[in-house]
Amino acid sequence: MFLEQLERASLHLGDLAPLLETLRHPKRVLIVDVPVRMDDGRLLHFEGYRAQHSLARGPGKGGVRFHPGVNLSEVIALAGLMTVKNAVIGVPFGGAKGGVRVDPRALSRSELERLVRRYTSEIGVMIGPDRDIPAPDVGTDERVMAWMMDTYSVNAGRTVTGVVTGKPLALGGSRGRREATGRGVFIAGRSAALHLGLAIKDARVAIQGLGNVGGAAAACFHTAGAKIVSVQTSAGAYFNPQGFDPSVLAGLRAGGRSVGEHPGTETLAADAFWDVESEFLIPAALENQIDEAVARRLKTRVVVEGANGPTTPAADDVLAGRGVQVIPDVLANAGGVLVSYFEWVQDTTSYYWSEDEVNSKLDRLMAEAFTAVWDAAQASKLSLRTAAFVLACRRVLQARELRGLYP
Ligand code: GLU
């Protein structure tokens, strides 16, 4: 999918097109064996990865994913998406991604800690605050970042807060980082609404995934007066014509209870989620969710990609043909890495910002990036995704061209 998205951009790169080959290959990839002593005494081995797709514009940057489906080509593609995302949003980073093929929910807290520390130590040769800076992604969180920061620091013999972002506040984290991706998804949706003449107030929103991204996006849309009419989680799909209250949903989930217990909720067959009528559909789980068949069924106006890679290129074409606007991942979910950049800057200067400062900078830079991509798409009659790729590839390839080839 990533290579196909690059191909679509290649036709619009002018003189830079011959340099595109550099983005078809990751710069550097590490595969690591992560042995972990389980609580019952068994020794298990997990496969882990860190891929740096491009370092042309700065150090590598991108999350670490813990999921049973993690594999090498997925990590490389996600690293490529980070190269594009970081260039679209204009932060001075290349693109990277890491992961371990493991179900973190099947591990005890101490098994998880041992896995995180050994993985961090194994990829220690590649990461660092001026080399490559991991962050949370699917299946990882602040606690995992704290262990990563500590392990790297112990190995280095000094405290290095800037080696990861998405840390707890007490360890050099940034205010607003936890909600940043979801907040950015909302800002992208709001910007799209403005351009399309849609109102946010009373708009119907359907969300797949209520994790860090989906949960925060739901809260922002709800606060702005939209109605969260449907959610799909790994447990099933739910419909509520009056709209879910995200704070009630968060309480239910924190207590291990079902979304179905929210007052006024109807349980749907999981697949029926795609048939719910909405103005905004937010896939905020994993890749490859909207394929051609799903794209033909959707009854929405705008797809705002909270997840990375949720829509296949063939589905993009179907949606374009049906007049459904897709706000691509590399723009829509860039709020997370944008505030990661703010966190890295704060760690570097040891000067920390207020939540208002973080949120107003996030708001301004997301809205500016949205306008740049929207205007480019209008001017060249491209989809927002291809316009975002063209803009990003130009920035990365210009940097490559200026740096020249060594030796
Ligand atoms: N995992 C997030 C993403 O896919 C955030 C990455 C970061 O903050 O470095 O964009």
PDB file of C-alpha atoms in Angstrom, residues 108-257:
ATOM      1  CA  SER A 108       1.894  -9.864  33.412  1.00  0.00           C
ATOM      2  CA  ARG A 109       3.185  -6.417  34.353  1.00  0.00           C
ATOM      3  CA  SER A 110       6.625  -7.796  35.243  1.00  0.00           C
ATOM      4  CA  GLU A 111       6.836  -9.914  32.053  1.00  0.00           C
ATOM      5  CA  LEU A 112       5.935  -6.812  30.028  1.00  0.00           C
ATOM      6  CA  GLU A 113       8.588  -4.760  31.814  1.00  0.00           C
ATOM      7  CA  ARG A 114      11.263  -7.393  31.107  1.00  0.00           C
ATOM      8  CA  LEU A 115      10.200  -7.508  27.430  1.00  0.00           C
ATOM      9  CA  VAL A 116      10.339  -3.705  27.103  1.00  0.00           C
ATOM     10  CA  ARG A 117      13.732  -3.428  28.788  1.00  0.00           C
ATOM     11  CA  ARG A 118      15.348  -6.191  26.719  1.00  0.00           C
ATOM     12  CA  TYR A 119      13.851  -4.857  23.464  1.00  0.00           C
ATOM     13  CA  THR A 120      15.099  -1.336  24.296  1.00  0.00           C
ATOM     14  CA  SER A 121      18.553  -2.652  25.088  1.00  0.00           C
ATOM     15  CA  GLU A 122      18.642  -4.628  21.811  1.00  0.00           C
ATOM     16  CA  ILE A 123      17.676  -1.614  19.670  1.00  0.00           C
ATOM     17  CA  GLY A 124      19.939   0.632  21.797  1.00  0.00           C
ATOM     18  CA  VAL A 125      22.514   0.690  18.996  1.00  0.00           C
ATOM     19  CA  MET A 126      20.031   2.500  16.765  1.00  0.00           C
ATOM     20  CA  ILE A 127      18.094   4.907  18.996  1.00  0.00           C
ATOM     21  CA  GLY A 128      19.044   8.113  20.811  1.00  0.00           C
ATOM     22  CA  PRO A 129      17.752  11.685  21.108  1.00  0.00           C
ATOM     23  CA  ASP A 130      19.678  12.754  17.997  1.00  0.00           C
ATOM     24  CA  ARG A 131      19.479   9.391  16.168  1.00  0.00           C
ATOM     25  CA  ASP A 132      15.981   7.916  16.415  1.00  0.00           C
ATOM     26  CA  ILE A 133      13.258   8.690  18.959  1.00  0.00           C
ATOM     27  CA  PRO A 134      10.552   6.061  19.662  1.00  0.00           C
ATOM     28  CA  ALA A 135       7.066   6.855  21.007  1.00  0.00           C
ATOM     29  CA  PRO A 136       3.841   4.992  21.814  1.00  0.00           C
ATOM     30  CA  ASP A 137       1.792   3.239  19.131  1.00  0.00           C
ATOM     31  CA  VAL A 138      -0.717   0.365  19.177  1.00  0.00           C
ATOM     32  CA  GLY A 139      -0.239  -1.688  22.371  1.00  0.00           C
ATOM     33  CA  THR A 140       2.274   0.656  24.065  1.00  0.00           C
ATOM     34  CA  ASP A 141       1.758   3.596  26.410  1.00  0.00           C
ATOM     35  CA  GLU A 142       3.372   6.050  28.857  1.00  0.00           C
ATOM     36  CA  ARG A 143       4.427   3.283  31.219  1.00  0.00           C
ATOM     37  CA  VAL A 144       6.259   1.475  28.405  1.00  0.00           C
ATOM     38  CA  MET A 145       7.960   4.777  27.452  1.00  0.00           C
ATOM     39  CA  ALA A 146       9.096   5.267  31.072  1.00  0.00           C
ATOM     40  CA  TRP A 147      10.771   1.815  31.058  1.00  0.00           C
ATOM     41  CA  MET A 148      12.350   2.511  27.641  1.00  0.00           C
ATOM     42  CA  MET A 149      13.707   5.860  28.837  1.00  0.00           C
ATOM     43  CA  ASP A 150      15.065   4.288  32.029  1.00  0.00           C
ATOM     44  CA  THR A 151      16.702   1.327  30.237  1.00  0.00           C
ATOM     45  CA  TYR A 152      18.405   3.551  27.662  1.00  0.00           C
ATOM     46  CA  SER A 153      19.522   5.933  30.425  1.00  0.00           C
ATOM     47  CA  VAL A 154      20.917   3.161  32.654  1.00  0.00           C
ATOM     48  CA  ASN A 155      22.866   1.754  29.693  1.00  0.00           C
ATOM     49  CA  ALA A 156      24.152   5.248  28.826  1.00  0.00           C
ATOM     50  CA  GLY A 157      25.072   6.051  32.440  1.00  0.00           C
ATOM     51  CA  ARG A 158      23.067   9.291  32.462  1.00  0.00           C
ATOM     52  CA  THR A 159      19.453  10.385  32.291  1.00  0.00           C
ATOM     53  CA  VAL A 160      18.411  10.897  28.668  1.00  0.00           C
ATOM     54  CA  THR A 161      14.810  12.133  28.694  1.00  0.00           C
ATOM     55  CA  GLY A 162      14.773  12.960  24.970  1.00  0.00           C
ATOM     56  CA  VAL A 163      15.336   9.371  23.781  1.00  0.00           C
ATOM     57  CA  VAL A 164      11.583   8.653  23.683  1.00  0.00           C
ATOM     58  CA  THR A 165       8.436  10.788  23.619  1.00  0.00           C
ATOM     59  CA  GLY A 166       4.996  10.086  25.043  1.00  0.00           C
ATOM     60  CA  LYS A 167       6.545   9.782  28.521  1.00  0.00           C
ATOM     61  CA  PRO A 168       4.735  10.454  31.812  1.00  0.00           C
ATOM     62  CA  LEU A 169       4.776  14.152  32.795  1.00  0.00           C
ATOM     63  CA  ALA A 170       7.010  13.430  35.798  1.00  0.00           C
ATOM     64  CA  LEU A 171       9.757  12.096  33.480  1.00  0.00           C
ATOM     65  CA  GLY A 172       9.906  14.917  30.963  1.00  0.00           C
ATOM     66  CA  GLY A 173       6.660  14.208  29.136  1.00  0.00           C
ATOM     67  CA  SER A 174       4.692  17.012  27.518  1.00  0.00           C
ATOM     68  CA  ARG A 175       1.361  18.326  28.641  1.00  0.00           C
ATOM     69  CA  GLY A 176      -1.259  17.416  26.036  1.00  0.00           C
ATOM     70  CA  ARG A 177       0.740  14.561  24.446  1.00  0.00           C
ATOM     71  CA  ARG A 178      -1.671  11.818  25.520  1.00  0.00           C
ATOM     72  CA  GLU A 179      -4.658  13.443  23.810  1.00  0.00           C
ATOM     73  CA  ALA A 180      -2.664  14.977  20.933  1.00  0.00           C
ATOM     74  CA  THR A 181      -3.383  12.400  18.208  1.00  0.00           C
ATOM     75  CA  GLY A 182      -7.136  12.393  18.891  1.00  0.00           C
ATOM     76  CA  ARG A 183      -7.198  16.167  19.191  1.00  0.00           C
ATOM     77  CA  GLY A 184      -5.375  16.434  15.860  1.00  0.00           C
ATOM     78  CA  VAL A 185      -7.916  14.075  14.266  1.00  0.00           C
ATOM     79  CA  PHE A 186     -10.634  16.457  15.448  1.00  0.00           C
ATOM     80  CA  ILE A 187      -8.783  19.527  14.102  1.00  0.00           C
ATOM     81  CA  ALA A 188      -8.398  17.767  10.732  1.00  0.00           C
ATOM     82  CA  GLY A 189     -12.132  16.908  10.724  1.00  0.00           C
ATOM     83  CA  ARG A 190     -13.068  20.454  11.703  1.00  0.00           C
ATOM     84  CA  SER A 191     -10.861  21.905   8.944  1.00  0.00           C
ATOM     85  CA  ALA A 192     -12.450  19.556   6.401  1.00  0.00           C
ATOM     86  CA  ALA A 193     -15.926  20.558   7.603  1.00  0.00           C
ATOM     87  CA  LEU A 194     -15.048  24.210   7.097  1.00  0.00           C
ATOM     88  CA  HIS A 195     -13.908  23.600   3.510  1.00  0.00           C
ATOM     89  CA  LEU A 196     -16.898  21.368   2.699  1.00  0.00           C
ATOM     90  CA  GLY A 197     -19.535  23.562   4.324  1.00  0.00           C
ATOM     91  CA  LEU A 198     -20.459  20.890   6.908  1.00  0.00           C
ATOM     92  CA  ALA A 199     -21.436  21.783  10.482  1.00  0.00           C
ATOM     93  CA  ILE A 200     -19.747  19.996  13.402  1.00  0.00           C
ATOM     94  CA  LYS A 201     -22.704  20.710  15.659  1.00  0.00           C
ATOM     95  CA  ASP A 202     -25.074  17.711  15.508  1.00  0.00           C
ATOM     96  CA  ALA A 203     -22.849  15.993  12.925  1.00  0.00           C
ATOM     97  CA  ARG A 204     -23.001  12.207  13.309  1.00  0.00           C
ATOM     98  CA  VAL A 205     -19.658  10.525  14.018  1.00  0.00           C
ATOM     99  CA  ALA A 206     -18.810   6.803  13.815  1.00  0.00           C
ATOM    100  CA  ILE A 207     -15.546   5.656  15.406  1.00  0.00           C
ATOM    101  CA  GLN A 208     -13.696   2.362  15.026  1.00  0.00           C
ATOM    102  CA  GLY A 209     -11.459   1.887  18.082  1.00  0.00           C
ATOM    103  CA  LEU A 210     -11.689   3.575  21.466  1.00  0.00           C
ATOM    104  CA  GLY A 211      -7.996   3.476  22.342  1.00  0.00           C
ATOM    105  CA  ASN A 212      -5.755   6.483  22.813  1.00  0.00           C
ATOM    106  CA  VAL A 213      -6.694   7.962  19.418  1.00  0.00           C
ATOM    107  CA  GLY A 214     -10.391   7.078  19.115  1.00  0.00           C
ATOM    108  CA  GLY A 215     -11.157   7.926  22.740  1.00  0.00           C
ATOM    109  CA  ALA A 216      -9.626  11.425  22.595  1.00  0.00           C
ATOM    110  CA  ALA A 217     -11.132  12.142  19.157  1.00  0.00           C
ATOM    111  CA  ALA A 218     -14.573  11.135  20.478  1.00  0.00           C
ATOM    112  CA  ALA A 219     -14.196  13.541  23.417  1.00  0.00           C
ATOM    113  CA  CYS A 220     -13.209  16.463  21.139  1.00  0.00           C
ATOM    114  CA  PHE A 221     -16.064  15.888  18.645  1.00  0.00           C
ATOM    115  CA  HIS A 222     -18.540  15.535  21.545  1.00  0.00           C
ATOM    116  CA  THR A 223     -17.334  18.784  23.177  1.00  0.00           C
ATOM    117  CA  ALA A 224     -17.802  20.568  19.842  1.00  0.00           C
ATOM    118  CA  GLY A 225     -21.457  19.436  19.718  1.00  0.00           C
ATOM    119  CA  ALA A 226     -21.189  16.419  17.390  1.00  0.00           C
ATOM    120  CA  LYS A 227     -22.962  13.132  18.185  1.00  0.00           C
ATOM    121  CA  ILE A 228     -20.943   9.918  18.486  1.00  0.00           C
ATOM    122  CA  VAL A 229     -23.624   7.630  17.037  1.00  0.00           C
ATOM    123  CA  SER A 230     -21.632   4.428  16.579  1.00  0.00           C
ATOM    124  CA  VAL A 231     -18.493   2.790  17.886  1.00  0.00           C
ATOM    125  CA  GLN A 232     -16.808  -0.472  17.039  1.00  0.00           C
ATOM    126  CA  THR A 233     -14.275  -2.065  19.391  1.00  0.00           C
ATOM    127  CA  SER A 234     -12.636  -5.496  19.441  1.00  0.00           C
ATOM    128  CA  ALA A 235     -15.661  -6.596  21.537  1.00  0.00           C
ATOM    129  CA  GLY A 236     -18.321  -5.611  18.977  1.00  0.00           C
ATOM    130  CA  ALA A 237     -20.225  -2.722  17.380  1.00  0.00           C
ATOM    131  CA  TYR A 238     -22.701  -0.402  19.056  1.00  0.00           C
ATOM    132  CA  PHE A 239     -25.229   2.192  17.916  1.00  0.00           C
ATOM    133  CA  ASN A 240     -26.721   5.057  19.896  1.00  0.00           C
ATOM    134  CA  PRO A 241     -28.935   7.505  17.958  1.00  0.00           C
ATOM    135  CA  GLN A 242     -28.848  10.030  20.847  1.00  0.00           C
ATOM    136  CA  GLY A 243     -25.043   9.925  20.884  1.00  0.00           C
ATOM    137  CA  PHE A 244     -22.584   8.302  23.307  1.00  0.00           C
ATOM    138  CA  ASP A 245     -21.112  10.382  26.105  1.00  0.00           C
ATOM    139  CA  PRO A 246     -17.327   9.785  25.806  1.00  0.00           C
ATOM    140  CA  SER A 247     -16.769  10.280  29.550  1.00  0.00           C
ATOM    141  CA  VAL A 248     -19.342   7.532  30.289  1.00  0.00           C
ATOM    142  CA  LEU A 249     -17.621   5.301  27.695  1.00  0.00           C
ATOM    143  CA  ALA A 250     -14.220   5.944  29.291  1.00  0.00           C
ATOM    144  CA  GLY A 251     -15.642   5.018  32.721  1.00  0.00           C
ATOM    145  CA  LEU A 252     -17.148   1.786  31.374  1.00  0.00           C
ATOM    146  CA  ARG A 253     -13.922   0.789  29.657  1.00  0.00           C
ATOM    147  CA  ALA A 254     -11.789   1.624  32.692  1.00  0.00           C
ATOM    148  CA  GLY A 255     -14.013  -0.713  34.738  1.00  0.00           C
ATOM    149  CA  GLY A 256     -13.655  -3.503  32.137  1.00  0.00           C
ATOM    150  CA  ARG A 257     -17.351  -3.162  31.220  1.00  0.00           C
TER     151      ARG A 257
END
